[in-house]
C-alpha positions as a printed Julia matrix, in Angstrom:
137×3 Matrix{Float64}:
 176.34  200.16   27.66
 174.87  196.67   27.73
 175.82  196.38   31.38
 174.03  199.66   32.22
 170.88  198.54   30.35
 170.88  195.17   32.1
 171.23  196.85   35.5
 168.45  199.31   34.66
 166.13  196.49   33.58
 166.9   194.52   36.75
 166.23  197.56   38.98
 162.95  198.33   37.2
 161.93  194.66   37.42
 162.81  194.52   41.15
 160.86  197.73   41.91
 157.89  196.48   39.89
 157.77  193.21   41.83
 158.12  195.02   45.15
 155.35  197.48   44.25
 152.93  194.82   43.01
 153.51  192.47   45.95
 152.72  195.1    48.62
 149.75  194.03   50.69
 146.81  196.35   51.27
 145.7   194.69   54.52
 145.52  198.1    56.17
 142.63  199.03   53.9
 140.41  196.33   55.36
 138.48  197.68   58.31
 136.93  195.57   61.02
 133.15  196.02   60.91
 131.92  198.15   63.78
 129.53  196.71   66.31
 126.0   198.07   66.65
 124.45  199.28   69.89
 120.85  198.96   70.98
 118.92  199.6    74.2
 118.29  196.52   76.32
 115.25  196.41   78.59
 115.71  196.0    82.35
 113.76  193.28   84.14
 114.97  193.69   87.74
 116.91  196.05   90.03
 118.33  194.69   93.3
 120.14  196.74   95.89
 119.92  198.53   99.23
 116.88  200.64  100.09
 118.88  202.95  102.37
 122.31  204.51  102.36
 124.42  207.31  103.77
 125.6   210.57  102.23
 128.73  210.1   100.07
 128.55  206.28  100.31
 128.59  204.42   97.01
 125.72  201.95   96.66
 125.73  199.08   94.16
 122.61  197.88   92.34
 122.43  194.7    90.27
 120.48  195.42   87.1
 119.17  192.42   85.16
 118.45  193.05   81.48
 117.5   191.1    78.36
 119.42  191.25   75.07
 118.03  190.46   71.62
 120.3   187.48   70.96
 123.1   185.51   72.59
 125.77  187.72   70.97
 124.61  190.81   72.9
 127.06  192.13   75.51
 126.95  195.04   77.97
 128.18  198.32   76.48
 127.17  201.14   78.83
 124.44  202.77   80.9
 123.01  205.92   79.36
 120.32  208.47   80.13
 116.92  208.24   78.45
 113.67  210.21   78.56
 110.18  208.72   78.25
 107.7   211.55   77.9
 108.92  214.09   80.45
 110.42  211.51   82.82
 114.18  211.01   82.85
 115.81  207.71   83.7
 118.54  205.29   82.69
 118.83  202.5    80.16
 121.23  199.64   79.58
 122.85  199.69   76.15
 124.04  196.4    74.67
 126.42  196.0    71.75
 126.13  193.39   69.03
 128.85  192.33   66.57
 128.2   193.54   63.02
 128.88  190.12   61.55
 128.67  186.62   62.85
 126.07  184.07   63.69
 125.01  183.37   67.24
 124.9   179.68   68.07
 122.57  180.02   71.05
 119.07  181.05   70.01
 117.51  181.99   73.36
 119.57  184.62   75.2
 120.01  184.35   78.95
 119.22  187.44   81.06
 122.42  189.34   81.81
 123.45  191.46   84.79
 125.47  194.6    85.29
 126.2   196.76   88.32
 125.03  200.36   88.59
 126.8   202.55   91.17
 124.83  205.3    92.92
 126.26  207.99   95.2
 124.5   211.03   96.66
 126.04  214.08   98.3
 122.71  215.11   99.87
 120.07  213.53  102.1
 116.7   212.59  100.66
 114.65  209.99   98.82
 115.81  209.15   95.32
 114.39  206.99   92.56
 116.68  204.95   90.35
 114.77  204.33   87.12
 115.73  201.9    84.37
 113.85  201.56   81.11
 111.77  198.34   81.15
 109.68  199.02   78.02
 109.18  201.73   75.43
 106.68  203.49   77.7
 107.71  202.79   81.32
 110.52  202.53   83.84
 111.4   199.99   86.51
 111.94  201.98   89.73
 114.06  201.39   92.84
 113.67  203.87   95.72
 116.58  204.65   98.0
 116.59  206.8   101.14
 119.86  208.61  101.84
 120.36  209.63  105.5
């Protein structure tokens, strides 16, 4: 009987230690980054192209701080005019060591299946777009 009690106490003690020592690292979530529109300052690329040819345009944009990185290009509307905007992502936590951010660049790909004159518009302020015209032949 004493042997059974001793074994029971040891099992309970072992399970208690195992239960208490379990780590809850999985409960800690990495803070999500935040996204914000970045304003374009320049669009460089060809003024002409051919149907079904992919054209590349270098878009220069400014981020709020040195931690800002390219996230995506999305559609935006100013008034009734539709265009594009660069979206930058910023880490939720952390301090940026560089105070003045350098202008950054990304590449926008444009392809048309029809002939005509097209305008590639990127948001350069809250009220206006920066425009690049391209003629597709």
